[in-house]
Amino acid sequence: MSGHDSKYFSTTKKGEIPELKEELNSQYKDKRKDAVKKVIAAMTVGKDVSSLFTDVVNCMQTENLELKKLVYLYLINYAKSQPDLAILAVNTFVKDSQDPNPLIRALAVRTMGCIRVDKITEYLCDPLQRCLKDDDPYVRKTAAICVAKLYDINAELVEDRGFLDSLKDLISDNNPMVVANAVAALAEIQENSSGPIFEITTPTLTKLLTALNECTEWGQVFILDALSRYKASDAREAENIVERVTPRLQHANCAVVLSAVKMILQQMELITSTDVVRNLCKKMAPPLVTLLSAEPEIQYVALRNINLIVQRRPTILAHEIKVFFCKYNDPIYVKMEKLEIMIKLASDRNIDQVLLEFKEYATEVDVDFVRKAVRAIGRCAIKLERAAERCISVLLELIKIKVNYVVQEAIINACVCNLNPS
């Protein structure tokens, strides 16, 4: 709906349902369209307009794409509560799935997939099989996602009707978005299945890497996530795959960057050349650092991922510890994650900088953050034997602050450090 459609949300009058019923059955197209908009507006604000189901369904048979979309939206919302009446819409769905307009064909099959009613599911199979082989790529990519929805409703039906084979065939499609959606659908089905559904072979790998360069950013995420489950046969193949994926590290979308990092880390396990591994670590550091200049919510997701990355390969960000120093305006959840990463990246070379930071954090106002900062000093002392004395000195200085919770944590951690065998 456009901006001037706010009038449809205006306050209701007595007898609104009978009025809407009358308007929905009007002989004038514009009046019917306005009535459907009013129904959708009422549904959006939580009013029960299910009693108008039959009247709204009667408006489906129209050439107007906007009106058809609105009716389909209504059907998705109320079909579950009115399964017997939803059957009335089946003929129109089947008819629309053969419409000359690809947008209407795709809309019909998408809506049938979203209506989670068993009685409609059996009618969806034939239109879906046609749409999976449609000439238009938009229809094919929509149908691919619909297979995953159908599998969630009736897995046995999907397997019996050969939809999984059709999905696998779409991986060879000449349109990269169709390939991406087929991969996304197969990955979703694999998650809900106990047996092997989607296994990447060498020919499939080549097709996915080709599609990766041409599809949209979210398509790239689906393909990269699928590729991260592929085990290369040897170090050479792993290097070739990584070489094809490395350009994705420069992508503007954070999700693409993180998916590329995940995939590269998986393949690095097989790479034996220390020079190649060192170069890859250098290439991964700048994109990960760039993620920390995004808004706090994205920073938090990036930090959670970085936390896992530095556990496996701390060398990637060993020289970038300063970017994890907390800023005064960082939200507390970001500060907490940064603290954890700083502890993991602390080394004999940077421990003096880190201790200065932790000492500064011990004077903050947030009690939980202060306690965690003081504990972090103790953890660094245990982790770095040669820096233990310096850590204890900082803890003893904090005791002199004479703030109760700081003193408590400092004493506990100083004692733990002295008792620790290291």
mmCIF file of N, CA, C and O in Angstrom, residues 254 258 288 291-292 296-309 324 341:
data_model
loop_
_atom_site.group_PDB
_atom_site.id
_atom_site.type_symbol
_atom_site.label_atom_id
_atom_site.label_comp_id
_atom_site.label_asym_id
_atom_site.label_seq_id
_atom_site.Cartn_x
_atom_site.Cartn_y
_atom_site.Cartn_z
ATOM 1 N N CYS A 254 28.036 -7.299 5.351
ATOM 2 C CA CYS A 254 28.722 -7.980 6.467
ATOM 3 C C CYS A 254 28.489 -9.488 6.451
ATOM 4 O O CYS A 254 29.396 -10.262 6.776
ATOM 5 N N LEU A 258 31.390 -12.424 6.517
ATOM 6 C CA LEU A 258 31.488 -13.450 7.561
ATOM 7 C C LEU A 258 31.345 -14.859 6.987
ATOM 8 O O LEU A 258 32.025 -15.785 7.426
ATOM 9 N N LEU A 288 37.584 -8.028 8.756
ATOM 10 C CA LEU A 288 37.024 -8.247 10.095
ATOM 11 C C LEU A 288 37.096 -6.963 10.927
ATOM 12 O O LEU A 288 36.159 -6.639 11.663
ATOM 13 N N LEU A 291 34.341 -4.470 9.984
ATOM 14 C CA LEU A 291 33.019 -4.775 10.543
ATOM 15 C C LEU A 291 32.774 -4.029 11.852
ATOM 16 O O LEU A 291 31.630 -3.763 12.227
ATOM 17 N N LEU A 292 33.837 -3.665 12.553
ATOM 18 C CA LEU A 292 33.696 -2.995 13.854
ATOM 19 C C LEU A 292 33.390 -1.508 13.731
ATOM 20 O O LEU A 292 33.235 -0.816 14.731
ATOM 21 N N PRO A 296 26.157 -0.713 16.316
ATOM 22 C CA PRO A 296 26.418 -1.635 17.440
ATOM 23 C C PRO A 296 25.874 -3.049 17.259
ATOM 24 O O PRO A 296 26.536 -4.015 17.624
ATOM 25 N N GLU A 297 24.679 -3.171 16.679
ATOM 26 C CA GLU A 297 24.085 -4.510 16.530
ATOM 27 C C GLU A 297 24.932 -5.398 15.620
ATOM 28 O O GLU A 297 25.148 -6.581 15.905
ATOM 29 N N ILE A 298 25.409 -4.802 14.515
ATOM 30 C CA ILE A 298 26.260 -5.565 13.585
ATOM 31 C C ILE A 298 27.625 -5.817 14.230
ATOM 32 O O ILE A 298 28.199 -6.892 14.083
ATOM 33 N N GLN A 299 28.126 -4.807 14.973
ATOM 34 C CA GLN A 299 29.383 -4.994 15.711
ATOM 35 C C GLN A 299 29.297 -6.210 16.626
ATOM 36 O O GLN A 299 30.223 -7.017 16.687
ATOM 37 N N TYR A 300 28.172 -6.325 17.330
ATOM 38 C CA TYR A 300 28.001 -7.422 18.288
ATOM 39 C C TYR A 300 28.058 -8.776 17.578
ATOM 40 O O TYR A 300 28.761 -9.693 18.018
ATOM 41 N N VAL A 301 27.339 -8.891 16.453
ATOM 42 C CA VAL A 301 27.353 -10.143 15.681
ATOM 43 C C VAL A 301 28.774 -10.432 15.189
ATOM 44 O O VAL A 301 29.255 -11.566 15.264
ATOM 45 N N ALA A 302 29.441 -9.385 14.692
ATOM 46 C CA ALA A 302 30.814 -9.548 14.202
ATOM 47 C C ALA A 302 31.737 -9.990 15.339
ATOM 48 O O ALA A 302 32.564 -10.900 15.170
ATOM 49 N N LEU A 303 31.595 -9.369 16.512
ATOM 50 C CA LEU A 303 32.441 -9.704 17.665
ATOM 51 C C LEU A 303 32.232 -11.144 18.126
ATOM 52 O O LEU A 303 33.185 -11.830 18.495
ATOM 53 N N ARG A 304 30.969 -11.594 18.098
ATOM 54 C CA ARG A 304 30.680 -12.990 18.474
ATOM 55 C C ARG A 304 31.395 -13.954 17.527
ATOM 56 O O ARG A 304 31.915 -14.996 17.945
ATOM 57 N N ASN A 305 31.392 -13.604 16.238
ATOM 58 C CA ASN A 305 32.078 -14.440 15.251
ATOM 59 C C ASN A 305 33.591 -14.357 15.407
ATOM 60 O O ASN A 305 34.291 -15.372 15.329
ATOM 61 N N ILE A 306 34.097 -13.136 15.638
ATOM 62 C CA ILE A 306 35.541 -12.932 15.817
ATOM 63 C C ILE A 306 36.039 -13.707 17.037
ATOM 64 O O ILE A 306 37.136 -14.278 17.027
ATOM 65 N N ASN A 307 35.209 -13.739 18.076
ATOM 66 C CA ASN A 307 35.551 -14.480 19.297
ATOM 67 C C ASN A 307 35.848 -15.951 18.975
ATOM 68 O O ASN A 307 36.811 -16.542 19.477
ATOM 69 N N LEU A 308 35.020 -16.528 18.112
ATOM 70 C CA LEU A 308 35.228 -17.928 17.701
ATOM 71 C C LEU A 308 36.462 -18.063 16.809
ATOM 72 O O LEU A 308 37.214 -19.031 16.907
ATOM 73 N N ILE A 309 36.655 -17.057 15.931
ATOM 74 C CA ILE A 309 37.787 -17.099 14.993
ATOM 75 C C ILE A 309 39.118 -17.061 15.741
ATOM 76 O O ILE A 309 40.024 -17.843 15.449
ATOM 77 N N PHE A 324 39.926 -3.408 19.429
ATOM 78 C CA PHE A 324 38.985 -3.993 20.384
ATOM 79 C C PHE A 324 38.960 -3.226 21.712
ATOM 80 O O PHE A 324 38.220 -3.604 22.625
ATOM 81 N N ILE A 341 37.608 -10.857 23.768
ATOM 82 C CA ILE A 341 38.550 -10.962 22.646
ATOM 83 C C ILE A 341 39.925 -10.433 23.050
ATOM 84 O O ILE A 341 40.962 -11.011 22.693
#
